[in-house]
Amino acid sequence: MQIKIDPILVERYIMALAAFGAHGETGVWRTVYSPEWVAATKQFAKWCEDAGLTVKHDAVGNVWGIHRGIAAGKSIVSGSHIDTQKPGGRYDGALGLLAALIAIKSLKEQFGRPKRTLEAVAFCEEESSRFPTTNFWGSSAVTGNIAPGQAETMKGYADETMADAMKAIGLEPARIPEAKRDDIETFLELHVEQGPILEDAGLAVAVVDAITGLRHYRVTLTGVQNHAGAFPMDLRNDPMAGFAEIAAGVIGTAERLGRPAVTTVGQINTYPNMPSVVPANVRFTIDTRHPDPAARMAMYASHEKTMKEVAERRGLKIEWEISVDHSPCISNPSLVTMLRDTAKVQGIRTLTMPSGAGHDSQEMEKIAKVAMIFVRSKDGRSHTIEEFSSIEDICEGIRLLAAGMYELAYA
Amino acid sequence: MQIKIDPILVERYIMALAAFGAHGETGVWRTVYSPEWVAATKQFAKWCEDAGLTVKHDAVGNVWGIHRGIAAGKSIVSGSHIDTQKPGGRYDGALGLLAALIAIKSLKEQFGRPKRTLEAVAFCEEESSRFPTTNFWGSSAVTGNIAPGQAETMKGYADETMADAMKAIGLEPARIPEAKRDDIETFLELHVEQGPILEDAGLAVAVVDAITGLRHYRVTLTGVQNHAGAFPMDLRNDPMAGFAEIAAGVIGTAERLGRPAVTTVGQINTYPNMPSVVPANVRFTIDTRHPDPAARMAMYASHEKTMKEVAERRGLKIEWEISVDHSPCISNPSLVTMLRDTAKVQGIRTLTMPSGAGHDSQEMEKIAKVAMIFVRSKDGRSHTIEEFSSIEDICEGIRLLAAGMYELAYA
């Protein structure tokens, strides 16, 4: 069985969708429920119709393109999110829904009607770029994990509520529960890698066996503000000295553990932030991830030990809150095996790797079997207009997705 | 010879001067040439007149109270600056001019006319709190170190020029050169310590044998911005990881060297400063000080080696500029010996220490022999409204200042 993916069509769809919210030469700025988002979802729906799929818009604005199977039973779904970073590139999210559509369209054209129902989905939101406290708004509606009243209280960066943003484009927040699905068996998501591992390995496509567990610490280290000249080192309680040791310590721990452990100190603010003043306090974040449940907890324990030890030795007050804490999402092992085997049959060389970034799949895992396919990112760049994946690599990824769907829905 | 210093007068002057620009319970906010500054200088001039001194206002607004000696010859001058931080306390600067006035007034009342001329001076500006690029504006006029046109180009935080600020209170920038003096033999400055060393030692007064050498590095460490989850540690060029090692390294070096070496990382800004993004760059300052010329240069060389080594090992681009670089100011050894001997005779226990902060004395050292007297600061606090020194400690300091002036002008 050989599936043909048309590279011309792939490029045309990618470029056309990127026109909605185009930002600079190669960027896209398309936040959920914005005018450019509305235009993009309409375009996606139109392409689904053109392919002969049944289109459904659900209560939160997710768009579904359905190719009914002959047999009854739960659906095989693929897709990703249609919103972007501010700005993001052309591929993050968008590629997943186009890949799903093109895979189903290609299967339909080449193999007709499947036994099992296939669906392509464009989730309305995943990036938290308009509403900082949401995440996976689209897939959370599908899994039934949006609480009553949440849309009314959730505030955007521009201070509007999610409910108002929905109403402005004709969606009714009270109807969100209608978006819940209990008839999805499998969710496959194709996404750009957003990292350099495939490029480093010289491969176009990966099968993702887990999405990493993630924890954010928000730490405040408080010392005593003093004069940078008149106060001797031995009498200081310098929170910057403590910060430096903690940051070097936790980063060093992740470096020693090696892949797939990562730890990042991306945000720091100090007060009063003046060259000649020993700071009063330093506030910073630690983003720390591991896809293995046990290794993750061991790494967090090590980080906490480092923080406590440094603070105590330097006479600093340390406080932290855990603002984000996601368990790893383990891909369905049978799906991973099926995708790896299918790739071999199709002559596609893959590696198997965890995802260091979060994805809709981890929300969908609550109601379905999930697995992901990664496509190589140039220089590992992501969340930037410089994000790039080649059409050749993308077609290899879609070919694997389509072949996987064939195994699940036709074979 | 016993000199009596009246603690009631000392307290009355301190509290009365602090009323000009009073800020909160115990603070003072009095920037150069402001209305409260004008009122404070008038009050100081009035007190000088009341004490029978001849008052002179010079071209930059320094106020001089002169007690003429019998013999011809250069003057013995004491004083400090009348401007403050935003806000500062009641003692930083103010105490030095009040101490000079009270010492001369006490000597005059108790010992009559001196052989040598004594002067008390209130320098107009030292804190850079209105004009960020000035420093020692008052004493620099006295030493002739204000360049022609400097007042016209120097901009304040509120964007006004120094020249306009001067004109607004009736001073003529073109006349600044007239403030230059070449008839000052000795400059003694009494100041609060601004650090905890006297308190730690259980002493009220110190003789200052040097003002520390000071260098500010402004450093930019540039790496590659990447996704905190998707980018493995071994492929990162993380400037925060480099910063942490550099900050821990340079602070650790000063800690190992011990007193009087100090190194402070007080300012840091990172871009984009987001929890889940490996930063593109980190900009930070290193304030590093040592009063010994050779030890200072050795410490700076060590810091630069640390910066280069870390940046190279982590594949980061490092750039720095040296934005401030002051050589140490060594007090006149005979003056230091005289003050220490005089303290012994007066029954005042002192220690001898360098100043970690900058002072007008280091500018005056260009034209005169200098030495300083420190008075104990509560908890070493400075540049805050919580700054405090007790009247008992202050009177001990003024008694030593007066006894030193007696040695130089009467003996």
XYZ file of C-alpha atoms in Angstrom, chain A:
411
model
C 0.000 0.000 0.000
C 1.488 3.335 -1.109
C -0.130 6.652 -0.205
C 0.662 9.672 -2.339
C 0.774 13.100 -0.734
C 0.731 16.033 -3.148
C 3.513 18.488 -2.157
C 1.988 21.278 -4.269
C -1.301 21.040 -2.383
C 0.531 20.908 0.969
C 2.474 24.084 0.210
C -0.585 25.858 -1.169
C -2.660 25.114 1.960
C 0.173 26.139 4.330
C 0.759 29.451 2.554
C -2.958 30.216 2.184
C -3.716 29.568 5.853
C -0.670 31.659 6.904
C -2.201 34.643 5.079
C -4.834 34.932 7.848
C -2.950 36.984 10.442
C 0.225 37.239 8.353
C 2.900 39.039 10.378
C 6.107 40.199 8.730
C 7.708 38.050 6.047
C 7.011 34.609 7.487
C 5.072 35.083 10.724
C 1.457 34.602 11.796
C -0.385 36.439 14.601
C -3.747 34.734 15.013
C -5.236 34.677 18.475
C -8.419 32.774 19.281
C -11.728 34.372 18.138
C -9.946 37.285 16.380
C -11.132 38.333 12.877
C -8.152 36.559 11.272
C -8.960 33.444 13.340
C -12.569 33.542 12.066
C -11.322 33.838 8.493
C -8.854 30.961 8.959
C -11.478 28.600 10.424
C -13.833 29.442 7.540
C -11.069 28.601 5.087
C -10.374 25.303 6.807
C -14.078 24.440 6.769
C -14.228 25.304 3.066
C -11.294 22.996 2.286
C -12.968 20.203 4.264
C -16.148 20.679 2.230
C -14.142 20.731 -0.996
C -12.679 17.372 0.026
C -16.194 16.000 0.475
C -16.060 15.884 4.278
C -19.002 16.755 6.511
C -18.201 19.959 8.402
C -19.222 20.653 11.994
C -18.509 23.753 14.051
C -18.794 22.929 17.740
C -19.769 25.133 20.692
C -16.243 26.545 21.338
C -15.402 27.034 17.659
C -13.485 23.846 16.947
C -13.997 22.830 13.296
C -14.429 19.155 12.427
C -14.183 17.603 8.943
C -15.765 14.148 9.062
C -15.303 11.240 6.644
C -17.911 8.664 7.741
C -16.859 5.055 7.925
C -18.969 2.085 6.827
C -18.985 0.476 10.265
C -20.385 1.938 13.477
C -17.940 2.797 16.263
C -15.773 5.506 17.642
C -13.779 7.864 15.438
C -10.130 8.077 14.502
C -9.314 11.791 14.800
C -6.300 13.862 13.859
C -5.619 17.584 14.087
C -4.103 20.378 16.115
C -4.754 24.025 17.020
C -5.394 26.895 14.602
C -4.372 29.754 16.939
C -0.767 31.041 17.127
C 1.783 32.786 19.311
C 2.123 36.597 19.024
C 3.694 36.182 16.546
C 4.360 32.568 15.775
C 5.281 30.910 12.495
C 3.302 29.159 9.772
C 3.679 25.623 11.121
C 3.059 25.396 14.865
C -0.502 24.028 15.174
C -1.611 24.900 11.641
C 0.414 22.055 10.179
C -1.451 19.516 12.322
C -4.916 20.366 11.048
C -3.759 20.675 7.429
C -1.936 17.339 7.724
C -5.102 15.697 9.042
C -7.225 17.167 6.259
C -4.725 16.272 3.545
C -4.231 12.756 4.930
C -7.985 12.075 4.988
C -8.489 13.715 1.578
C -5.664 11.599 0.114
C -6.989 8.376 1.696
C -10.479 9.183 0.462
C -9.264 9.844 -3.082
C -7.009 6.797 -3.193
C -8.889 4.268 -1.070
C -12.503 5.464 -0.887
C -14.689 5.065 2.132
C -13.047 3.679 5.318
C -14.411 1.069 7.689
C -13.987 3.451 10.651
C -14.915 7.145 10.719
C -11.988 9.532 10.173
C -12.069 13.133 11.323
C -9.792 16.164 10.922
C -10.057 18.787 13.661
C -8.908 22.398 13.987
C -8.875 23.127 17.720
C -9.765 26.750 18.427
C -7.016 27.486 20.976
C -3.881 26.040 22.533
C -1.282 28.838 22.839
C -2.631 30.978 25.728
C -1.669 33.969 23.612
C -4.914 35.901 24.112
C -5.985 34.498 27.499
C -2.961 33.823 29.707
C -4.741 31.435 32.075
C -6.227 29.131 29.475
C -4.403 26.314 27.806
C -5.939 23.804 25.410
C -9.287 25.661 25.356
C -10.400 23.770 22.276
C -9.414 20.255 23.350
C -10.573 20.906 26.952
C -14.083 21.563 25.642
C -13.938 18.253 23.772
C -12.848 16.326 26.892
C -15.442 18.130 29.028
C -12.853 19.853 31.188
C -14.082 23.441 31.034
C -15.806 24.268 34.324
C -19.175 26.054 34.351
C -18.623 29.807 34.578
C -14.957 29.560 33.528
C -15.512 31.523 30.317
C -17.137 34.332 32.318
C -14.262 34.724 34.797
C -11.289 34.083 32.515
C -9.636 37.395 31.554
C -7.537 38.150 28.479
C -4.404 40.309 28.217
C -6.717 43.089 26.987
C -8.930 42.542 30.054
C -11.912 41.144 28.107
C -13.507 37.903 29.322
C -13.422 34.691 27.318
C -17.246 34.766 27.361
C -17.321 38.206 25.717
C -14.757 37.133 23.110
C -16.927 34.124 22.267
C -20.170 36.120 22.098
C -18.523 38.688 19.820
C -18.252 36.017 17.119
C -21.622 34.430 17.804
C -20.633 31.582 20.147
C -22.677 31.006 23.306
C -20.556 30.176 26.407
C -23.481 28.407 28.089
C -23.380 25.831 25.306
C -19.715 24.831 25.846
C -20.694 21.462 27.405
C -22.222 20.493 24.037
C -18.697 20.305 22.596
C -17.888 17.287 24.779
C -17.210 14.070 22.850
C -17.245 10.484 24.064
C -16.969 8.828 20.683
C -13.292 9.327 19.882
C -11.157 6.215 20.068
C -7.839 7.508 18.823
C -6.260 10.950 18.489
C -3.156 11.328 16.349
C -1.434 14.738 16.223
C 1.194 15.791 13.736
C 3.255 18.789 14.901
C 6.583 20.467 14.210
C 9.218 19.322 16.670
C 10.083 22.839 17.930
C 13.517 21.535 18.918
C 16.726 20.426 17.178
C 16.751 16.710 17.934
C 15.574 15.504 14.506
C 17.887 17.941 12.747
C 20.753 16.828 14.970
C 19.968 13.187 14.056
C 19.556 13.930 10.324
C 15.979 12.635 10.198
C 12.705 14.160 8.928
C 10.133 12.438 11.161
C 9.795 11.150 14.729
C 7.211 9.084 16.564
C 6.466 10.653 19.935
C 6.195 8.175 22.800
C 5.476 10.673 25.584
C 4.815 14.346 26.277
C 7.074 15.534 29.028
C 5.967 16.221 32.581
C 6.335 19.872 33.418
C 6.576 21.928 36.563
C 6.961 25.691 36.994
C 8.359 27.041 40.228
C 7.872 30.739 40.994
C 10.563 31.527 43.536
C 11.164 34.582 45.719
C 14.513 34.877 47.432
C 14.625 37.661 50.015
C 17.794 39.068 51.560
C 18.786 42.450 52.957
C 19.234 45.473 50.702
C 22.563 47.203 51.320
C 25.196 49.521 49.893
C 27.383 47.747 47.330
C 30.523 49.440 48.632
C 30.089 49.925 52.356
C 28.753 46.479 53.253
C 31.387 43.720 53.537
C 30.789 40.379 51.847
C 30.824 38.391 55.095
C 27.911 40.361 56.585
C 25.677 40.330 53.501
C 22.480 38.411 52.872
C 22.654 38.837 49.108
C 19.745 37.221 47.239
C 21.574 37.615 43.897
C 24.456 35.513 45.230
C 21.874 32.916 46.252
C 20.072 33.123 42.925
C 23.317 32.603 41.000
C 24.118 29.432 42.937
C 20.568 28.092 42.633
C 20.304 28.795 38.887
C 23.745 27.290 38.223
C 22.784 24.348 40.422
C 19.434 23.425 38.868
C 20.652 23.987 35.302
C 23.762 21.938 36.073
C 21.604 19.099 37.452
C 19.579 18.895 34.228
C 22.798 19.049 32.186
C 24.294 16.154 34.142
C 21.088 14.079 33.868
C 21.155 14.587 30.088
C 18.323 14.101 27.606
C 15.375 14.236 28.035
C 15.753 16.215 31.320
C 15.565 19.997 30.866
C 15.574 22.926 33.275
C 15.273 26.572 32.323
C 15.498 29.812 34.279
C 13.790 32.139 31.824
C 12.424 34.915 34.003
C 14.156 36.996 36.666
C 13.241 40.267 38.304
C 15.228 41.861 41.088
C 14.518 44.829 43.339
C 15.663 47.597 43.297
C 17.743 46.505 40.259
C 20.461 49.135 40.668
C 24.151 48.557 39.954
C 25.409 49.788 43.339
C 22.833 48.211 45.600
C 22.876 44.688 47.027
C 19.323 43.641 46.052
C 16.521 43.213 48.565
C 15.029 40.323 46.643
C 15.215 38.259 43.476
C 12.128 36.661 41.947
C 12.620 34.007 39.294
C 11.054 31.011 37.594
C 12.288 27.467 37.133
C 10.725 25.512 34.257
C 11.723 21.891 34.669
C 10.589 18.888 32.616
C 11.039 15.153 32.334
C 8.819 12.602 30.518
C 9.580 9.791 32.970
C 7.283 10.001 36.033
C 9.862 8.767 38.557
C 12.866 10.585 37.081
C 10.794 13.765 37.015
C 10.000 13.632 40.731
C 13.633 12.828 41.557
C 14.813 15.853 39.580
C 12.293 18.140 41.298
C 13.427 16.867 44.700
C 17.019 17.638 43.761
C 16.080 21.178 42.668
C 14.182 21.816 45.906
C 17.122 20.539 47.937
C 19.459 22.928 46.079
C 17.128 25.869 46.733
C 16.807 25.114 50.439
C 20.501 24.444 50.955
C 21.643 27.681 49.265
C 19.015 29.826 51.005
C 19.854 28.409 54.417
C 23.621 28.745 53.976
C 23.284 32.367 52.843
C 20.707 33.434 55.420
C 18.044 34.130 52.790
C 14.314 33.638 53.036
C 13.053 31.433 50.221
C 9.442 30.933 49.167
C 8.103 29.187 46.107
C 4.808 28.261 44.581
C 4.272 25.591 41.953
C 2.268 27.475 39.348
C 2.115 24.722 36.719
C 2.422 20.981 37.315
C 1.577 18.568 34.513
C 2.177 14.843 34.733
C 3.806 13.273 31.686
C 1.419 12.036 28.987
C 2.506 8.603 27.834
C 1.514 7.778 24.249
C -0.496 4.618 23.736
C 2.207 1.912 23.325
C 0.284 0.019 20.631
C -0.124 3.209 18.606
C 3.596 3.976 18.941
C 4.478 0.456 17.796
C 1.982 0.660 14.933
C 3.395 4.021 13.760
C 7.004 2.777 13.966
C 6.154 -0.406 12.087
C 4.117 1.496 9.511
C 6.994 3.921 8.985
C 9.334 1.003 8.268
C 6.899 -0.449 5.738
C 6.571 2.980 4.095
C 10.352 3.392 3.999
C 10.292 6.388 6.323
C 13.229 6.501 8.750
C 12.102 7.701 12.182
C 13.382 8.044 15.685
C 11.240 7.704 18.787
C 11.421 10.623 21.217
C 9.469 12.412 23.920
C 8.012 15.852 23.332
C 9.489 18.562 25.549
C 6.619 20.911 24.725
C 2.952 20.553 25.658
C 0.325 19.639 23.038
C -3.431 19.118 22.642
C -2.720 15.379 22.701
C -2.129 15.482 26.444
C -5.657 16.835 26.946
C -7.131 14.354 24.441
C -5.375 11.503 26.294
C -8.104 11.873 28.950
C -10.706 10.468 26.533
C -8.744 8.680 23.774
C -5.653 6.716 22.871
C -3.051 9.212 21.630
C 0.244 9.356 19.788
C 2.087 12.088 17.917
C 4.244 12.516 14.852
C 6.967 15.171 14.785
C 8.384 16.860 11.696
C 11.913 18.297 11.716
C 12.221 22.034 12.589
C 15.004 24.104 11.031
C 17.540 25.024 13.737
C 14.979 23.826 16.269
C 13.389 27.276 16.159
C 9.842 27.711 17.445
C 7.463 30.420 18.671
C 9.112 32.817 16.236
C 8.438 33.941 12.686
C 11.675 32.141 11.751
C 10.070 28.744 12.408
C 10.516 26.556 9.317
C 9.987 22.991 8.124
C 10.569 21.879 4.538
C 7.730 20.647 2.313
C 9.709 17.407 1.765
C 9.865 16.727 5.502
C 6.233 17.714 5.968
C 5.101 15.353 3.196
C 7.016 12.509 4.861
C 5.231 13.295 8.118
C 1.802 13.432 6.462
C 2.537 10.203 4.593
C 3.208 8.482 7.937
C 0.053 10.019 9.439
C -2.053 8.847 6.480
C -0.517 5.382 6.572
C -1.245 5.178 10.298
C -4.855 6.246 9.714
C -5.110 3.649 6.958
C -3.989 0.970 9.441
C -6.599 2.106 11.948
C -9.530 2.849 9.642
C -9.134 0.783 6.454
C -7.074 -2.297 7.270
